[in-house]
mmCIF file of C-alpha atoms in Angstrom:
data_model
loop_
_atom_site.group_PDB
_atom_site.id
_atom_site.type_symbol
_atom_site.label_atom_id
_atom_site.label_comp_id
_atom_site.label_asym_id
_atom_site.label_seq_id
_atom_site.Cartn_x
_atom_site.Cartn_y
_atom_site.Cartn_z
ATOM 1 C CA MET A 1 -12.996 133.714 -11.629
ATOM 2 C CA SER A 2 -13.564 135.000 -15.340
ATOM 3 C CA GLU A 3 -15.954 134.896 -17.907
ATOM 4 C CA GLU A 4 -18.926 136.734 -16.221
ATOM 5 C CA GLN A 5 -22.103 136.353 -18.740
ATOM 6 C CA ARG A 6 -25.416 138.055 -17.639
ATOM 7 C CA GLU A 7 -28.711 137.427 -19.047
ATOM 8 C CA ASN A 8 -31.660 139.945 -18.077
ATOM 9 C CA GLY A 9 -31.390 143.046 -15.728
ATOM 10 C CA GLY A 10 -33.488 145.327 -14.464
ATOM 11 C CA ASP A 11 -36.576 145.178 -11.559
ATOM 12 C CA VAL A 12 -36.003 141.314 -10.538
ATOM 13 C CA PRO A 13 -33.564 139.330 -7.956
ATOM 14 C CA GLU A 14 -29.965 138.819 -9.729
ATOM 15 C CA ILE A 15 -28.861 135.378 -9.153
ATOM 16 C CA GLU A 16 -25.463 134.272 -9.340
ATOM 17 C CA LEU A 17 -23.913 130.804 -10.725
ATOM 18 C CA ILE A 18 -20.245 129.932 -10.094
ATOM 19 C CA ILE A 19 -19.634 126.689 -12.520
ATOM 20 C CA LYS A 20 -16.310 125.108 -13.456
ATOM 21 C CA ALA A 21 -14.283 126.875 -15.827
ATOM 22 C CA SER A 22 -12.697 124.869 -18.952
ATOM 23 C CA THR A 23 -9.726 122.468 -17.789
ATOM 24 C CA ILE A 24 -7.678 123.750 -21.079
ATOM 25 C CA ASP A 25 -7.658 127.314 -20.983
ATOM 26 C CA GLY A 26 -9.025 128.143 -17.027
ATOM 27 C CA ARG A 27 -11.760 130.552 -18.637
ATOM 28 C CA ARG A 28 -14.561 129.203 -21.008
ATOM 29 C CA LYS A 29 -17.245 126.820 -19.424
ATOM 30 C CA GLY A 30 -16.156 123.233 -18.356
ATOM 31 C CA ALA A 31 -18.087 120.200 -19.127
ATOM 32 C CA CYS A 32 -18.994 119.561 -15.294
ATOM 33 C CA LEU A 33 -22.851 118.354 -15.914
ATOM 34 C CA PHE A 34 -24.514 119.581 -12.952
ATOM 35 C CA CYS A 35 -23.218 123.324 -13.608
ATOM 36 C CA GLN A 36 -24.594 122.769 -17.320
ATOM 37 C CA GLU A 37 -27.892 121.337 -15.798
ATOM 38 C CA TYR A 38 -28.334 124.591 -13.177
ATOM 39 C CA PHE A 39 -27.189 126.819 -16.014
ATOM 40 C CA MET A 40 -29.839 125.697 -17.933
ATOM 41 C CA ASP A 41 -32.103 125.694 -15.364
ATOM 42 C CA LEU A 42 -31.508 129.118 -14.126
ATOM 43 C CA TYR A 43 -31.408 130.135 -17.833
ATOM 44 C CA LEU A 44 -34.603 129.447 -18.447
ATOM 45 C CA LEU A 45 -36.171 131.697 -15.599
ATOM 46 C CA ALA A 46 -33.811 134.503 -16.838
ATOM 47 C CA GLU A 47 -35.851 134.058 -20.352
ATOM 48 C CA LEU A 48 -39.057 134.095 -18.717
ATOM 49 C CA LYS A 49 -37.588 137.241 -16.896
ATOM 50 C CA THR A 50 -38.214 136.312 -13.136
ATOM 51 C CA ILE A 51 -34.674 136.860 -12.447
ATOM 52 C CA SER A 52 -31.255 138.025 -13.716
ATOM 53 C CA LEU A 53 -28.821 135.750 -14.029
ATOM 54 C CA LYS A 54 -24.817 136.179 -13.878
ATOM 55 C CA VAL A 55 -22.646 133.152 -14.232
ATOM 56 C CA THR A 56 -19.242 133.286 -13.242
ATOM 57 C CA THR A 57 -16.466 130.512 -14.255
ATOM 58 C CA VAL A 58 -13.544 129.521 -11.859
ATOM 59 C CA ASP A 59 -10.071 127.301 -12.754
ATOM 60 C CA MET A 60 -10.276 124.882 -10.371
ATOM 61 C CA GLN A 61 -6.749 124.060 -11.156
ATOM 62 C CA LYS A 62 -5.824 127.497 -9.909
ATOM 63 C CA PRO A 63 -8.319 129.025 -8.100
ATOM 64 C CA PRO A 64 -8.342 132.605 -7.175
ATOM 65 C CA PRO A 65 -7.328 133.618 -4.179
ATOM 66 C CA ASP A 66 -10.946 135.277 -2.950
ATOM 67 C CA PHE A 67 -12.920 131.671 -3.850
ATOM 68 C CA ARG A 68 -10.736 130.111 -1.669
ATOM 69 C CA THR A 69 -11.248 132.907 1.151
ATOM 70 C CA ASN A 70 -14.988 132.090 0.394
ATOM 71 C CA PHE A 71 -15.863 128.647 -0.269
ATOM 72 C CA GLU A 72 -12.586 127.064 1.061
ATOM 73 C CA ALA A 73 -12.505 123.680 -0.887
ATOM 74 C CA THR A 74 -15.850 123.486 -2.212
ATOM 75 C CA HIS A 75 -16.434 123.286 -6.242
ATOM 76 C CA PRO A 76 -18.762 124.668 -7.935
ATOM 77 C CA PRO A 77 -21.597 124.522 -8.807
ATOM 78 C CA ILE A 78 -22.420 127.513 -5.956
ATOM 79 C CA LEU A 79 -25.378 129.581 -6.392
ATOM 80 C CA ILE A 80 -25.576 132.895 -4.514
ATOM 81 C CA ASP A 81 -28.737 134.502 -3.834
ATOM 82 C CA ASN A 82 -29.071 138.000 -1.990
ATOM 83 C CA GLY A 83 -25.572 136.923 -0.676
ATOM 84 C CA LEU A 84 -26.507 133.580 0.336
ATOM 85 C CA ALA A 85 -24.207 130.750 -1.008
ATOM 86 C CA ILE A 86 -25.911 127.502 -1.465
ATOM 87 C CA LEU A 87 -23.005 124.792 -1.957
ATOM 88 C CA GLU A 88 -24.143 121.350 -2.441
ATOM 89 C CA ASN A 89 -26.314 119.850 -5.431
ATOM 90 C CA ASP A 90 -29.291 118.917 -3.859
ATOM 91 C CA LYS A 91 -29.707 121.799 -1.766
ATOM 92 C CA ILE A 92 -29.005 124.093 -4.956
ATOM 93 C CA GLU A 93 -32.010 122.053 -6.654
ATOM 94 C CA ARG A 94 -34.029 122.565 -3.729
ATOM 95 C CA HIS A 95 -33.390 126.361 -3.561
ATOM 96 C CA ILE A 96 -34.634 126.873 -7.019
ATOM 97 C CA MET A 97 -37.310 125.036 -6.572
ATOM 98 C CA LYS A 98 -38.344 126.798 -3.839
ATOM 99 C CA ASN A 99 -36.818 130.006 -3.194
ATOM 100 C CA VAL A 100 -36.238 131.343 -6.864
ATOM 101 C CA PRO A 101 -38.766 133.029 -8.587
ATOM 102 C CA GLY A 102 -40.829 130.991 -11.279
ATOM 103 C CA GLY A 103 -38.278 128.183 -10.158
ATOM 104 C CA HIS A 104 -41.821 125.575 -9.272
ATOM 105 C CA ASN A 105 -42.436 125.611 -12.868
ATOM 106 C CA LEU A 106 -39.471 123.886 -13.813
ATOM 107 C CA PHE A 107 -39.525 121.027 -10.876
ATOM 108 C CA VAL A 108 -42.350 119.009 -12.527
ATOM 109 C CA GLN A 109 -43.488 116.099 -10.635
ATOM 110 C CA ASP A 110 -42.904 112.477 -13.187
ATOM 111 C CA LYS A 111 -41.783 109.359 -11.471
ATOM 112 C CA GLU A 112 -41.725 107.582 -14.827
ATOM 113 C CA VAL A 113 -39.331 110.065 -16.413
ATOM 114 C CA ALA A 114 -37.258 110.237 -13.246
ATOM 115 C CA THR A 115 -36.713 106.334 -13.289
ATOM 116 C CA LEU A 116 -36.533 106.482 -16.569
ATOM 117 C CA ILE A 117 -33.112 108.815 -16.954
ATOM 118 C CA GLU A 118 -31.580 108.129 -13.890
ATOM 119 C CA ASN A 119 -27.993 105.768 -14.204
ATOM 120 C CA LEU A 120 -27.828 107.168 -17.844
ATOM 121 C CA TYR A 121 -24.759 108.694 -16.937
ATOM 122 C CA SER A 122 -23.239 105.444 -14.950
ATOM 123 C CA LYS A 123 -23.645 103.606 -17.886
ATOM 124 C CA LEU A 124 -21.480 105.774 -20.292
ATOM 125 C CA LYS A 125 -18.923 105.720 -17.216
ATOM 126 C CA LEU A 126 -18.487 102.287 -17.995
ATOM 127 C CA VAL A 127 -18.334 102.094 -21.281
ATOM 128 C CA LEU A 128 -15.486 104.903 -21.174
ATOM 129 C CA VAL A 129 -13.703 102.904 -18.753
ATOM 130 C CA LYS A 130 -13.714 99.709 -19.993
ATOM 131 C CA ASN A 131 -15.128 99.378 -23.937
ATOM 132 C CA ASP A 132 -16.816 95.558 -24.732
ATOM 133 C CA GLU A 133 -19.878 94.554 -26.143
ATOM 134 C CA GLN A 134 -22.097 93.930 -22.848
ATOM 135 C CA LYS A 135 -21.586 97.555 -21.813
ATOM 136 C CA ASN A 136 -22.087 98.951 -24.945
ATOM 137 C CA ASN A 137 -25.325 97.094 -25.060
ATOM 138 C CA ALA A 138 -26.421 98.399 -21.535
ATOM 139 C CA LEU A 139 -25.912 102.180 -22.808
ATOM 140 C CA LEU A 140 -28.009 101.304 -25.876
ATOM 141 C CA SER A 141 -30.569 99.745 -24.002
ATOM 142 C CA HIS A 142 -30.924 102.562 -22.095
ATOM 143 C CA LEU A 143 -30.584 105.295 -24.972
ATOM 144 C CA LYS A 144 -33.549 102.988 -26.867
ATOM 145 C CA LYS A 145 -36.170 102.912 -23.572
ATOM 146 C CA ILE A 146 -35.799 107.041 -23.618
ATOM 147 C CA ASN A 147 -36.406 106.919 -27.530
ATOM 148 C CA ASP A 148 -39.541 104.830 -27.048
ATOM 149 C CA HIS A 149 -40.781 106.891 -24.292
ATOM 150 C CA LEU A 150 -40.172 110.275 -26.523
ATOM 151 C CA ALA A 151 -41.860 108.351 -29.368
ATOM 152 C CA GLN A 152 -44.792 106.868 -27.178
ATOM 153 C CA ARG A 153 -45.611 110.616 -25.789
ATOM 154 C CA ASN A 154 -45.254 112.139 -28.753
ATOM 155 C CA SER A 155 -44.051 115.452 -27.665
ATOM 156 C CA ARG A 156 -41.163 117.820 -27.954
ATOM 157 C CA PHE A 157 -39.448 117.194 -24.298
ATOM 158 C CA LEU A 158 -39.470 114.261 -21.661
ATOM 159 C CA THR A 159 -42.776 115.670 -20.205
ATOM 160 C CA GLY A 160 -44.453 117.506 -22.772
ATOM 161 C CA ASP A 161 -43.678 120.460 -24.824
ATOM 162 C CA THR A 162 -42.860 122.477 -22.260
ATOM 163 C CA MET A 163 -39.227 122.424 -21.035
ATOM 164 C CA CYS A 164 -38.259 120.989 -17.407
ATOM 165 C CA CYS A 165 -35.604 120.059 -14.978
ATOM 166 C CA PHE A 166 -35.526 116.612 -16.347
ATOM 167 C CA ASP A 167 -34.642 117.887 -19.950
ATOM 168 C CA CYS A 168 -31.973 119.979 -17.910
ATOM 169 C CA GLU A 169 -30.997 116.704 -16.529
ATOM 170 C CA LEU A 170 -30.862 114.796 -19.474
ATOM 171 C CA MET A 171 -29.538 116.909 -22.666
ATOM 172 C CA PRO A 172 -25.955 117.429 -21.169
ATOM 173 C CA ARG A 173 -25.564 113.660 -20.556
ATOM 174 C CA LEU A 174 -26.732 112.778 -24.195
ATOM 175 C CA GLN A 175 -24.264 115.630 -25.405
ATOM 176 C CA HIS A 176 -21.344 113.460 -23.301
ATOM 177 C CA ILE A 177 -22.629 110.331 -24.813
ATOM 178 C CA ARG A 178 -22.602 112.065 -28.203
ATOM 179 C CA VAL A 179 -18.824 113.242 -28.135
ATOM 180 C CA ALA A 180 -17.079 111.191 -25.212
ATOM 181 C CA GLY A 181 -18.227 107.860 -26.225
ATOM 182 C CA LYS A 182 -17.405 108.574 -30.047
ATOM 183 C CA TYR A 183 -13.879 110.173 -29.060
ATOM 184 C CA PHE A 184 -12.853 107.164 -26.327
ATOM 185 C CA SER A 185 -14.910 104.247 -27.440
ATOM 186 C CA ASP A 186 -16.583 104.853 -30.922
ATOM 187 C CA PHE A 187 -19.738 104.860 -29.434
ATOM 188 C CA GLU A 188 -22.377 106.078 -31.674
ATOM 189 C CA ILE A 189 -26.382 106.910 -30.881
ATOM 190 C CA PRO A 190 -27.853 104.685 -33.317
ATOM 191 C CA THR A 191 -29.230 106.910 -36.055
ATOM 192 C CA ASN A 192 -32.516 104.219 -35.602
ATOM 193 C CA LEU A 193 -33.682 106.127 -32.488
ATOM 194 C CA THR A 194 -35.450 108.939 -34.114
ATOM 195 C CA ALA A 195 -37.052 110.180 -31.415
ATOM 196 C CA LEU A 196 -34.142 110.550 -29.667
ATOM 197 C CA TRP A 197 -32.411 112.371 -32.466
ATOM 198 C CA LYS A 198 -35.629 114.681 -32.711
ATOM 199 C CA TYR A 199 -35.603 115.663 -29.444
ATOM 200 C CA MET A 200 -31.635 116.463 -29.153
ATOM 201 C CA TYR A 201 -32.405 118.323 -32.453
ATOM 202 C CA HIS A 202 -34.937 120.451 -30.684
ATOM 203 C CA MET A 203 -32.377 121.384 -27.739
ATOM 204 C CA TYR A 204 -29.835 122.432 -29.973
ATOM 205 C CA GLN A 205 -32.228 124.897 -31.324
ATOM 206 C CA LEU A 206 -32.515 126.392 -27.760
ATOM 207 C CA ASP A 207 -30.266 129.227 -25.893
ATOM 208 C CA ALA A 208 -30.405 127.538 -22.635
ATOM 209 C CA PHE A 209 -28.518 124.331 -24.168
ATOM 210 C CA THR A 210 -26.031 126.339 -26.570
ATOM 211 C CA GLN A 211 -25.270 129.011 -24.226
ATOM 212 C CA SER A 212 -24.313 126.413 -21.404
ATOM 213 C CA CYS A 213 -23.057 124.011 -23.494
ATOM 214 C CA PRO A 214 -18.961 123.215 -23.193
ATOM 215 C CA ALA A 215 -17.116 122.721 -26.103
ATOM 216 C CA ASP A 216 -16.333 119.412 -27.542
ATOM 217 C CA GLN A 217 -12.498 119.777 -26.349
ATOM 218 C CA ASP A 218 -13.687 120.269 -22.853
ATOM 219 C CA ILE A 219 -16.032 117.164 -22.669
ATOM 220 C CA ILE A 220 -12.829 114.963 -23.905
ATOM 221 C CA ASN A 221 -10.698 116.804 -21.693
ATOM 222 C CA HIS A 222 -12.502 116.223 -18.521
ATOM 223 C CA TYR A 223 -12.758 112.602 -18.850
ATOM 224 C CA LYS A 224 -8.669 111.958 -20.098
ATOM 225 C CA LEU A 225 -8.297 114.146 -16.425
ATOM 226 C CA GLN A 226 -9.939 110.974 -14.927
ATOM 227 C CA GLN A 227 -7.978 108.439 -16.815
ATOM 228 C CA MET A 228 -5.057 110.523 -15.717
ATOM 229 C CA LEU A 229 -4.408 111.422 -19.847
ATOM 230 C CA LYS A 230 -2.512 113.866 -21.089
ATOM 231 C CA MET A 231 -4.100 116.263 -23.549
ATOM 232 C CA LYS A 232 -1.668 117.157 -26.613
ATOM 233 C CA LYS A 233 -0.555 120.493 -27.311
ATOM 234 C CA HIS A 234 -2.351 120.621 -30.546
ATOM 235 C CA GLU A 235 -5.122 119.715 -28.506
ATOM 236 C CA GLU A 236 -4.869 122.709 -26.081
ATOM 237 C CA LEU A 237 -4.450 125.155 -29.499
ATOM 238 C CA GLU A 238 -7.709 123.985 -31.127
ATOM 239 C CA THR A 239 -10.221 126.391 -31.592
ATOM 240 C CA PRO A 240 -13.080 125.232 -29.279
ATOM 241 C CA THR A 241 -16.070 123.127 -31.616
ATOM 242 C CA PHE A 242 -19.371 122.552 -30.847
ATOM 243 C CA THR A 243 -21.504 119.278 -31.954
ATOM 244 C CA THR A 244 -24.658 120.118 -32.226
ATOM 245 C CA SER A 245 -25.514 118.400 -36.072
ATOM 246 C CA ILE A 246 -27.360 115.556 -36.181
ATOM 247 C CA PRO A 247 -27.221 112.600 -38.669
ATOM 248 C CA ILE A 248 -31.024 112.667 -40.034
ATOM 249 C CA ASP A 249 -33.309 114.747 -41.621
ATOM 250 C CA ILE A 250 -36.108 116.067 -39.500
ATOM 251 C CA THR A 251 -39.349 117.868 -40.442
ATOM 252 C CA ASP A 252 -41.400 119.238 -37.899
#
């Protein structure tokens, strides 16, 4: 296990989050969406000083013996709170909401937003598997609905001017759409979705996103492995890059 990262200390409970490491170097953050989502949730709580956060990456291609001993075949994310390991995504979410100090504030009840962002990722996966106009249009239509929602609410984030669990779920998926969609299918988020780009601009300013975000190369390799494609040697040696610029001018 490697690349330990700590946020805050002092007299607050320490939460450890074990996440998948890069499939390129086995050390830096990997491109697991759920790992980033819970990393963001917990990072926000660490910023509020309700917890101390320790993040550990694990190379799942060569997991260390102590990891296999403790967790057998379980894949990250894994949350450890006071010696208790929580292993399943829905249980991790419930634990953050009910047991981690301040966690209940992140989990806003908003059925409209929950419905709005579900199935977005499955539409990206379809575009990556077979790039055709119908699948592209389905993804575009979904992004337009999110854009229209943001424009109508005229707020910085999905449910208001404070980040919540829905933002921690949506933004990593938008990043995968940007990076993997462009690389594999030449798919780009249209510049006329200005409310969506403004949203992404605000997210790119936040440590909770930038500290948890995987490199572009790791996002690309994540899908190459799913498609049984090998990464070229020069790609493995590339300096990690992070796409965080936006193609339109934003005035706050």
